[in-house]
Coordinates of C-alpha atoms in Angstrom, one line a residue:
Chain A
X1 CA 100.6 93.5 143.9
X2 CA 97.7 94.1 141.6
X3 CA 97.2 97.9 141.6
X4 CA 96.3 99.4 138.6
X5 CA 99.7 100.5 136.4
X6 CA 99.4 104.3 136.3
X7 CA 99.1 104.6 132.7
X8 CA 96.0 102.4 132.2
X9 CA 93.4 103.2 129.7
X10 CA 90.8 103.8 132.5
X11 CA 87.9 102.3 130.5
X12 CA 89.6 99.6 128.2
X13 CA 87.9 96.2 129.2
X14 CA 89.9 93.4 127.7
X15 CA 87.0 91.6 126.9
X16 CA 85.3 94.4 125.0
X17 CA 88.9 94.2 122.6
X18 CA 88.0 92.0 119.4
X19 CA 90.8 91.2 116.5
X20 CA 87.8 91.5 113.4
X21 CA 89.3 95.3 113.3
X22 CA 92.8 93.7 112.0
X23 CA 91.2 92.1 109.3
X24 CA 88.9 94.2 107.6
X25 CA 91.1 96.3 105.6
X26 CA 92.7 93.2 104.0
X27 CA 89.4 91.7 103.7
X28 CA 87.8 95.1 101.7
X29 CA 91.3 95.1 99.8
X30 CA 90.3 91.4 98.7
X31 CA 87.0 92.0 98.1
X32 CA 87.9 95.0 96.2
X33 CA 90.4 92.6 94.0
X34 CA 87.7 90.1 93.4
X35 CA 85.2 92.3 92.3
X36 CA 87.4 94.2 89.6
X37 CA 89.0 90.8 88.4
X38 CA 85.3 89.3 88.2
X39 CA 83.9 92.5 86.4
X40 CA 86.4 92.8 84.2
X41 CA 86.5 89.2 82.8
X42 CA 82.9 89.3 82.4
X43 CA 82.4 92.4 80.1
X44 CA 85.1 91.3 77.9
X45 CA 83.7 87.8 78.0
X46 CA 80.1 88.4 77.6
X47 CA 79.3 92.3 77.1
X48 CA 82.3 94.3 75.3
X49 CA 81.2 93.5 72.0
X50 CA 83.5 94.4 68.4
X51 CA 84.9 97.3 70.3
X52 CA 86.0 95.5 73.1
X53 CA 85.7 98.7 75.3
X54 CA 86.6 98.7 79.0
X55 CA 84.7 102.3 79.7
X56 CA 81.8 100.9 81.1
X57 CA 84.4 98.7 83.2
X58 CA 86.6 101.6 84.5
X59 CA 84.1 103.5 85.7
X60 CA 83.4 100.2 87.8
X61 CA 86.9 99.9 89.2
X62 CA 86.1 104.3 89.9
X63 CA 83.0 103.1 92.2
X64 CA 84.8 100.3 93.6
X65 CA 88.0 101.9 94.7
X66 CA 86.1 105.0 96.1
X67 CA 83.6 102.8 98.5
X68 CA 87.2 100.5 99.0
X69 CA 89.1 103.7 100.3
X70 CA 86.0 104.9 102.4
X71 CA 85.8 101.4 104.3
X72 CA 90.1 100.8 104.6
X73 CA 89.5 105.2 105.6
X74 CA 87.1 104.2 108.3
X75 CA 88.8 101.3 109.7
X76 CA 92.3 102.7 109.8
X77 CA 91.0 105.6 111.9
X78 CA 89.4 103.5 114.5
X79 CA 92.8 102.2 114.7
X80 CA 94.7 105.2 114.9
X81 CA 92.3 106.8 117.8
X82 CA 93.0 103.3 119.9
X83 CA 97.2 104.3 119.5
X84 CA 96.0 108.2 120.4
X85 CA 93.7 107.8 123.4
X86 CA 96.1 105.3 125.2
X87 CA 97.9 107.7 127.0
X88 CA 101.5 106.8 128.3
X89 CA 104.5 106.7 126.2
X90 CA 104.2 103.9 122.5
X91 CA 105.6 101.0 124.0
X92 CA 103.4 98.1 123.4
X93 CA 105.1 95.0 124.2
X94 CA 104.3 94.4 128.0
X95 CA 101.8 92.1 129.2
X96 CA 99.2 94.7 129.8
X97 CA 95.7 95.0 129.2
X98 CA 96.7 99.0 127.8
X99 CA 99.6 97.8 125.7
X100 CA 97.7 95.2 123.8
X101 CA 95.1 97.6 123.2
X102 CA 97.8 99.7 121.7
X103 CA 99.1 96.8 119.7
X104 CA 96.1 95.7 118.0
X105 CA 95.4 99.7 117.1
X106 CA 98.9 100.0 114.9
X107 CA 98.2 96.3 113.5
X108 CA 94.8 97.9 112.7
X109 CA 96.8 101.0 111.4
X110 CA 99.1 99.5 109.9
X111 CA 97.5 97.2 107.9
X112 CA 95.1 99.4 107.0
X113 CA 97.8 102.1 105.1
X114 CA 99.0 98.8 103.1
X115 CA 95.7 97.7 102.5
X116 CA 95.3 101.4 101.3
X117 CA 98.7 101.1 98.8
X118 CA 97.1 97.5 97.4
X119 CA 93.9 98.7 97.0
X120 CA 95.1 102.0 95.0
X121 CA 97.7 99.8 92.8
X122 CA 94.6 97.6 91.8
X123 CA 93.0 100.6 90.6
X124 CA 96.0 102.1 88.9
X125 CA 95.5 98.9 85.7
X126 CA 91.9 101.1 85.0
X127 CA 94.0 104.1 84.3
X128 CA 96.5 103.0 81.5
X129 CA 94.2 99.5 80.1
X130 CA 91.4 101.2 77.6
X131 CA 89.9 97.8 76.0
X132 CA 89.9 93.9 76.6
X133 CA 93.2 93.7 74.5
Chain B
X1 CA 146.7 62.7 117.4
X2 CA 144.5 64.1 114.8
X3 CA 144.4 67.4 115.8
X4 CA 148.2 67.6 116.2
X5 CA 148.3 66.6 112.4
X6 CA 145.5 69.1 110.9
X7 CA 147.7 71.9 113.1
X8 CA 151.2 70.5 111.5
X9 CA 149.5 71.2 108.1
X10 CA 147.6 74.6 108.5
X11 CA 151.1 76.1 110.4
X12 CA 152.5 76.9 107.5
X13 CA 149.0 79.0 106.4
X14 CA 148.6 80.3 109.7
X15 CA 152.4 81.6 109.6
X16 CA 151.6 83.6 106.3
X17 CA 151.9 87.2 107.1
X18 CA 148.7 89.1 107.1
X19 CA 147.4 91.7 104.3
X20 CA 146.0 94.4 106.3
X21 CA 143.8 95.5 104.0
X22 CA 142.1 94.9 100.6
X23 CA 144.2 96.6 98.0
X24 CA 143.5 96.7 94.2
X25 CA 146.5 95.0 92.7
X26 CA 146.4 94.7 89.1
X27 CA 145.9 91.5 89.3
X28 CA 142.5 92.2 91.3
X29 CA 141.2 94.6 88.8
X30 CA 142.1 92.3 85.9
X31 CA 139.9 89.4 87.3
X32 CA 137.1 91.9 88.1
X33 CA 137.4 93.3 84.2
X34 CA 137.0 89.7 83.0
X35 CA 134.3 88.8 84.7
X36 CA 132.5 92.1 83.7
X37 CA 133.5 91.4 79.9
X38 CA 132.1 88.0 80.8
X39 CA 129.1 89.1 82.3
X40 CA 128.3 91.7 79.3
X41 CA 128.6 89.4 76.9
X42 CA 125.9 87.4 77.8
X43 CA 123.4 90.1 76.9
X44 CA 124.2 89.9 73.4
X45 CA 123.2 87.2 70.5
X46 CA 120.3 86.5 69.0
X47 CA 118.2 84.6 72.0
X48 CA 119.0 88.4 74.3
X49 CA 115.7 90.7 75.6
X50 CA 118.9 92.8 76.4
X51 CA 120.2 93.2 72.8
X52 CA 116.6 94.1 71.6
X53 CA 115.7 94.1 67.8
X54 CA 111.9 94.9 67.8
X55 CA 109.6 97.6 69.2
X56 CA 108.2 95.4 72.3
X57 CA 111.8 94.3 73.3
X58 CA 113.0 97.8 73.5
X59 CA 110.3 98.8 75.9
X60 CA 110.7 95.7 77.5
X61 CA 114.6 96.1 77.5
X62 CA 114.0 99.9 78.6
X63 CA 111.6 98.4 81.7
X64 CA 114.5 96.2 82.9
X65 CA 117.2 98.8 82.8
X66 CA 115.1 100.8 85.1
X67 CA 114.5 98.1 87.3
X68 CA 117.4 97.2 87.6
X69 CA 119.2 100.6 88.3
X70 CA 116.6 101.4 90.6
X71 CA 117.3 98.0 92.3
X72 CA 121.3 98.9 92.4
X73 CA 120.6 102.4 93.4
X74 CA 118.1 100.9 96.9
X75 CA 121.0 98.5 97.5
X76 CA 123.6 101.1 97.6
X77 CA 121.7 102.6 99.8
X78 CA 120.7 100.3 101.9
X79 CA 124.8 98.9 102.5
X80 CA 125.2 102.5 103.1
X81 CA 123.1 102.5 105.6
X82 CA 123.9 99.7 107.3
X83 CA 127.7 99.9 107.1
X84 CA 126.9 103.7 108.7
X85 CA 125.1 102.0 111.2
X86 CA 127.4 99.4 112.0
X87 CA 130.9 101.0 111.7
X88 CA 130.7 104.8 111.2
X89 CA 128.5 105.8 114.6
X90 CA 128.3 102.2 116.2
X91 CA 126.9 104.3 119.5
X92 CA 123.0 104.2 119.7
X93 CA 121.5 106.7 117.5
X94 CA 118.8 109.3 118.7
X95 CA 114.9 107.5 118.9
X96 CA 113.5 110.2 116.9
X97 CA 115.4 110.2 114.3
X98 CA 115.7 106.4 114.0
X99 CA 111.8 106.7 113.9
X100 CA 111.9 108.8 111.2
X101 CA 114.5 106.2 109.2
X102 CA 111.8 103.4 109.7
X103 CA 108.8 105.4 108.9
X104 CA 110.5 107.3 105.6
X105 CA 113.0 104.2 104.3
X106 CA 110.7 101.4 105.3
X107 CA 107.2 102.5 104.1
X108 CA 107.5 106.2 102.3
X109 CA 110.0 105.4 100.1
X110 CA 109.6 101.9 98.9
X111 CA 106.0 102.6 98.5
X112 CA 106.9 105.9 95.8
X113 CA 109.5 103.5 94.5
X114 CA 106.8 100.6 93.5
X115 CA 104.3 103.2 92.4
X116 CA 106.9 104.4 90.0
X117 CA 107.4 101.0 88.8
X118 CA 104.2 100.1 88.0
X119 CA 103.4 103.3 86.3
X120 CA 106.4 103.0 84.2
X121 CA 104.8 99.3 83.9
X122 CA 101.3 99.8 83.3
X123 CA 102.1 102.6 81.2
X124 CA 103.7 100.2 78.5
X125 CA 101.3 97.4 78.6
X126 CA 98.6 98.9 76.3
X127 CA 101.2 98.9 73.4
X128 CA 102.4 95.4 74.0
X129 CA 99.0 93.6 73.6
X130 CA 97.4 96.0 71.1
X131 CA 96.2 93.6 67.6
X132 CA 98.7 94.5 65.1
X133 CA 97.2 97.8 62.6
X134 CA 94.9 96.8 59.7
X135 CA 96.3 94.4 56.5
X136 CA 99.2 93.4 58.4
X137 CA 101.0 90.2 57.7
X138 CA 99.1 87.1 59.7
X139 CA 101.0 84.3 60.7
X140 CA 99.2 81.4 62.5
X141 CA 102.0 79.3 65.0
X142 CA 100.4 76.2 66.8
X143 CA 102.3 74.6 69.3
X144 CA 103.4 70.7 68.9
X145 CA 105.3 69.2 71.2
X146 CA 108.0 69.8 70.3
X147 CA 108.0 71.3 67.3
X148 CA 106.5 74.6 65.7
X149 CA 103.6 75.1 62.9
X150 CA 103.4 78.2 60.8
X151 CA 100.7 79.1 58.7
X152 CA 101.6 81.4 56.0
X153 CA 99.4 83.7 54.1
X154 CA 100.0 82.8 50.2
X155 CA 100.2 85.4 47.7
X156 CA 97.3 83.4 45.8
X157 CA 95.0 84.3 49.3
X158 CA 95.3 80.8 50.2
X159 CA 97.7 79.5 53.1
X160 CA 100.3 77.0 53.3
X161 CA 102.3 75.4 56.0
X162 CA 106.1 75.7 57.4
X163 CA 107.7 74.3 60.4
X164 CA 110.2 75.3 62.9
X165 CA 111.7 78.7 61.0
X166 CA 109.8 82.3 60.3
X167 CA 110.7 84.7 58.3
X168 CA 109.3 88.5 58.7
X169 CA 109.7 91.3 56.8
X170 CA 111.6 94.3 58.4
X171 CA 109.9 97.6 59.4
X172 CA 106.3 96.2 59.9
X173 CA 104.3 94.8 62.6
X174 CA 103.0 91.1 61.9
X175 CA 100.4 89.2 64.2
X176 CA 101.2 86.0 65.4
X177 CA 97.9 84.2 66.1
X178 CA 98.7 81.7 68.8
X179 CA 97.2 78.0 69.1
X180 CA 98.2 74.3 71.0
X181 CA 98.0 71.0 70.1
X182 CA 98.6 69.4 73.1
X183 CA 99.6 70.9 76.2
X184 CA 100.8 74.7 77.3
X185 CA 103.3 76.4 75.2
X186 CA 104.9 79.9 75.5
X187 CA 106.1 81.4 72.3
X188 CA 108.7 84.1 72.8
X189 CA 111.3 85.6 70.5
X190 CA 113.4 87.5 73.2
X191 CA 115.6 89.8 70.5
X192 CA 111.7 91.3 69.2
X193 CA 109.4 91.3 71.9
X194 CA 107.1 90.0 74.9
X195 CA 105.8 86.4 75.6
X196 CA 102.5 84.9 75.2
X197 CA 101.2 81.5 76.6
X198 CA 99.6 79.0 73.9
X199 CA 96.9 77.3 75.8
X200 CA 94.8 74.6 74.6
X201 CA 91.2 75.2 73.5
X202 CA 91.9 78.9 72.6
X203 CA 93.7 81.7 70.5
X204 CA 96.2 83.9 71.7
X205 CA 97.8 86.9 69.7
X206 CA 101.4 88.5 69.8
X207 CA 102.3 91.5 67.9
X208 CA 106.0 92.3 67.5
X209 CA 107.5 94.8 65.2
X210 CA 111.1 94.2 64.2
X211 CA 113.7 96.8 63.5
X212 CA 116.6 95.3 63.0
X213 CA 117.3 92.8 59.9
X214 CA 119.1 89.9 61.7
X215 CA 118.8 85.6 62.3
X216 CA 117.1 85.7 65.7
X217 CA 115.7 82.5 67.9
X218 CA 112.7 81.9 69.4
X219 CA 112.2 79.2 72.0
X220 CA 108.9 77.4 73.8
X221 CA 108.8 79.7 77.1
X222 CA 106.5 77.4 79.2
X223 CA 107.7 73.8 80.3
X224 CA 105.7 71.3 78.2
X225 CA 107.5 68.2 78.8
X226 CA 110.9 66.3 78.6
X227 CA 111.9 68.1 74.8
X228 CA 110.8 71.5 76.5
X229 CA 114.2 72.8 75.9
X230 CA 114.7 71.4 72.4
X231 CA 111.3 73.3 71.2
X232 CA 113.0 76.3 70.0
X233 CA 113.3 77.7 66.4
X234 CA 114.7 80.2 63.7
X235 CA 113.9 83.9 63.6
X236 CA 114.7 85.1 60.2
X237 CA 114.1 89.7 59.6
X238 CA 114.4 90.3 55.8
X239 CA 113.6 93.5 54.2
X240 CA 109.9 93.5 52.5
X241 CA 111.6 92.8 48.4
X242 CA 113.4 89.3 50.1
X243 CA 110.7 88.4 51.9
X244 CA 108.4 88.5 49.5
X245 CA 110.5 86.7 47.3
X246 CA 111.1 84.2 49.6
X247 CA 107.5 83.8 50.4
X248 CA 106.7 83.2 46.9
X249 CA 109.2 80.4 46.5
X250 CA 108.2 78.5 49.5
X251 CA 104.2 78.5 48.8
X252 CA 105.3 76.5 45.7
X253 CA 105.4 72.8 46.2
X254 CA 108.4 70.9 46.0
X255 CA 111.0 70.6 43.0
X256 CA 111.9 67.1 41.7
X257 CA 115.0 66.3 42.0
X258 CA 117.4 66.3 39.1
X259 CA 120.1 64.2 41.0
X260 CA 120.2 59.9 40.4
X261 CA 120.9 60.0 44.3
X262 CA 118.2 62.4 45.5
X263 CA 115.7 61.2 43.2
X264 CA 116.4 57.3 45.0
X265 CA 116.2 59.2 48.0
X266 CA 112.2 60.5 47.1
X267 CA 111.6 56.6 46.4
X268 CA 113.1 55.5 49.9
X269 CA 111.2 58.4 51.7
X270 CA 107.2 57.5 50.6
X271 CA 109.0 53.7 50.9
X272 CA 109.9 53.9 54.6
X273 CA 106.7 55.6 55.3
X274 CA 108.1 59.0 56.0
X275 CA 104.9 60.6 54.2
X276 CA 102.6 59.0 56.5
X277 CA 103.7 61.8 59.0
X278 CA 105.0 64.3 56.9
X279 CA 104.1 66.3 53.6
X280 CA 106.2 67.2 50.8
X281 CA 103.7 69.9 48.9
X282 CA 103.9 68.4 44.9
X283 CA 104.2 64.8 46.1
X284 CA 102.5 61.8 47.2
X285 CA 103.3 62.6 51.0
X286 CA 100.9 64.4 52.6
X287 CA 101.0 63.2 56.3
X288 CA 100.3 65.7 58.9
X289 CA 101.4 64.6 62.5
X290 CA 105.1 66.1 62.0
X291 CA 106.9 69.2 60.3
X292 CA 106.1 69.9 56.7
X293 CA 109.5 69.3 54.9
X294 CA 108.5 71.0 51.3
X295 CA 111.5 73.2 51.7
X296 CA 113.3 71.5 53.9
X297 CA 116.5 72.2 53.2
X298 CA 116.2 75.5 53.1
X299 CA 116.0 75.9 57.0
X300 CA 118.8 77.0 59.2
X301 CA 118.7 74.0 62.0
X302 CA 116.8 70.5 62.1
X303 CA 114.4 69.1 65.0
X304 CA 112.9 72.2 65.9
X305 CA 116.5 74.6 66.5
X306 CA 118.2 71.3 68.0
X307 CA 121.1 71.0 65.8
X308 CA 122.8 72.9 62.5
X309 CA 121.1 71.3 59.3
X310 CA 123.8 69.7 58.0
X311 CA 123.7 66.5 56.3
X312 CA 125.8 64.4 59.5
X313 CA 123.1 65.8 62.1
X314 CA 120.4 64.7 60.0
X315 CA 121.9 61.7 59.5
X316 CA 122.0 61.0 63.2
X317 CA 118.4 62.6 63.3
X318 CA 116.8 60.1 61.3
X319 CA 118.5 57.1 62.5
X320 CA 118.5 57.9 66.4
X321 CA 116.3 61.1 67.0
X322 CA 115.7 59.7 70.5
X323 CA 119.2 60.8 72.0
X324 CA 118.8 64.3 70.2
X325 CA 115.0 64.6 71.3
X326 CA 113.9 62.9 74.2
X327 CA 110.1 61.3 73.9
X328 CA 110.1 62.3 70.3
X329 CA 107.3 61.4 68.6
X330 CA 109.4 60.3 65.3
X331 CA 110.7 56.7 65.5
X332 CA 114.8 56.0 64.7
X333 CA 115.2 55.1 61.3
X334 CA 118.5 52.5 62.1
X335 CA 117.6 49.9 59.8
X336 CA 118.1 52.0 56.8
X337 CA 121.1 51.2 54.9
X338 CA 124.3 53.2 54.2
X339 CA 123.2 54.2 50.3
X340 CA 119.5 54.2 51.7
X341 CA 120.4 56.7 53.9
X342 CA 123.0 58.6 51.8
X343 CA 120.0 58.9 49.4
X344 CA 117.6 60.0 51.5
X345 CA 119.7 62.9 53.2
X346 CA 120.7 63.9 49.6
X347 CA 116.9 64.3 48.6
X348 CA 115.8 65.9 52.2
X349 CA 119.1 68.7 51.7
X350 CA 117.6 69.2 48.1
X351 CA 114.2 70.2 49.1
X352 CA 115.2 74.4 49.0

């Protein structure tokens, strides 16, 4: 018997489904890391001077987190809306077409609120660290 | 026939009567007390970051006493939870609430937790790594394995060379100013403050600040070979009119000795080639691959913290400093003779 279940996302075709959602929070989280780290260790080493100020820096890690938070933002609701429009009760562990679309949109969500909490704990060092000391 | 034997001897365990339940017996409580006492006492003496005697170990102390209550306080809770779940209301518990458990115990409340942490965290890292204030007292430390180098500031403005003891004045902050010879070293003095790697090729800085006059001991914090653990050395917090006493004494070279033995024992030192590796300020040794021994006898222990500096362990430490220090750099001196070697500890002991 192949009819459809009755709670079916009516226009979810499993082939249009693609797992590059799950990973782009981590990988803007990454990114994020990488480009403080490599910022940072390059105005102490080269540009800071006798003062050894990180001002310039922190207002850096200010542009960075902002854009960071937009993208994890971004992705995390395209995640949510896949859990919201697939009607039907939140079960997604059957070996359906609708509950894997289900399952990749909490991965999505999921990762994307800890990607969110990493991201913003990056950020937190630009708060409290005033020079290269 | 086996079994029938391991059953003859458990019967007469198996027959024991029951305790139905755990009860305190005196007995119980005393073990537990002991084992706190036990326990506690490990957090003091003078290698402790729990029995803190400098400004960075106090915030470092205050860090881990937060941590660690926090830590007791999420386990408690957590065991409550679970023995709630598991023998209080066994029966299945209502989906909505559960949910609500998962969401606000799993993510809501560890993540608050950990931003608290590294607030309190961040918050104290600025004070820890901050240079020590204008005209403070310098001390250079290069790392040897496995042995310690301390530059001193003379009173003159020049700088002279110790090994394997410092001495700091009370009530001021002093700047370590960290190099290696070889390899990676970490130089920490728990009782006073945090730890900084010594990495080859560059210069690291410390700042501590200690508070409390006391004999402390600092030890080599990053594994640097098969002495790692033997790299350690004296801590010494004076107040400012001793230290600079002492300071002045020890940027003066070496006294001759006065004694028939300990002047034989100068002889059989620059005779047995000691001074090719080590300097005695004032004399004709001047060698530079080991510890300065000027005022050698004026330090608390010998080989770098190893042993008490008295003159049996230095006996065995010239003649076998292999079995003390593994990989040592310094041969054994065993061929010495008896009087040789009398003399030559009585000299060494003399240099104060």
């Amino acid at each position: 018997m192949d009819a459809t279940p009755p709670n079916a996302v009516p226009n979810a075709k499993e082939s249009d489904e693609s797992l590059l959602a799950i990973f782009v929070s981590p990988a803007v989280w990454a990114a994020h890391f990488m480009a403080c780290y490599i910022t940072a260790a390059v105005w102490c080493e080269k540009f800071s001077g006798d003062s050894l100020s990180l001002a310039p820096v922190r207002v850096a890690f200010g542009v960075y987190t902002l854009l960071a938070v937009a993208l994890i933002g971004v992705n995390g609701w395209f995640g949510y809306r896949r859990i919201r429009r697939t009607p039907g009760d939140h079960a997604y562990g059957a070996d359906r077409a609708e509950d894997r679309h289900r399952f990749l949109g909490y991965v999505t969500t999921l990762l994307a609120g800890l990607s969110l909490v990493a991201t913003l704990f990056v950020a937190a060092v630009a708060l409290f660290v005033e020079t290269c000391h | 026939m086996i079994m029938h034997a391991v059953n003859q001897s458990l019967q007469p365990i198996l027959d024991r009567p029951r305790r139905a339940t755990f009860s305190w017996s005196r007995r119980s409580i005393a073990r537990w007390a002991l084992l706190a006492v036990t326990v506690c006492t490990g957090c003091q003496g003078p290698q402790s970051a729990l029995s803190p005697a400098g400004e960075g170990a106090e915030q470092i102390a205050a860090l881990f006493w937060a941590m660690a209550i926090g830590a007791g306080m999420i386990w408690l809770v957590v065991i409550g939870l679970a023995a709630y779940a598991l023998r209080i209301v066994p029966q299945p518990h209502d989906k909505r609430s559960s949910r609500r458990w998962v969401i606000g115990g799993g993510v809501i409340v560890p993540t608050l937790l950990l931003s608290i942490l590294l607030m309190f965290g961040l918050a104290i890292l600025p004070a820890l790594v901050r240079p020590a204030p204008e005209g403070s007292l310098h001390v250079e430390v290069v790392g040897v394995r496995w042995w310690w180098r301390f530059i001193y500031p003379s009173p003159d403005g020049g700088s002279f060379e110790l090994a394997n003891e410092v001495r700091l004045p009370v009530g001021e902050p002093v700047q370590f100013d960290l190099r290696s010879a070889d390899v990676i070293h970490g130089f920490w003095i728990p009782s006073l403050g945090g730890k900084v790697d010594m990495i080859p090729g560059r210069q690291t800085r410390l700042t501590l600040w200690p508070t409390a006059v006391g004999t402390y001991r600092g030890v080599c914090a990053e594994y640097c070979g098969a002495s790692h653990a033997k790299m350690a050395f004296d801590v010494v917090v004076m107040p400012r009119e001793e230290f600079d006493a002492w300071l002045r004494q020890q940027a003066q070279d070496a006294i001759d000795p006065s004694e028939p033995d300990a002047r034989r024992g100068s002889e059989v030192f620059l005779k047995s080639g000691c001074g090719g590796c080590h300097a005695v300020r004032g004399t004709a040794a001047d060698g530079s691959i080991g510890p300065d021994l000027t005022h050698f006898g004026s330090r608390h222990s010998l080989a770098a913290g190893s042993l008490e500096n008295s003159p049996d362990n230095l006996r065995r430490w010239i003649t076998e400093p292999q079995s003390i220090k593994p990989m040592a750099v310094m041969p054994g001196y065993h061929t010495l003779s008896d009087a040789d070697l009398a003399s030559l500890i009585a000299y060494l002991q003399g240099l104060e």
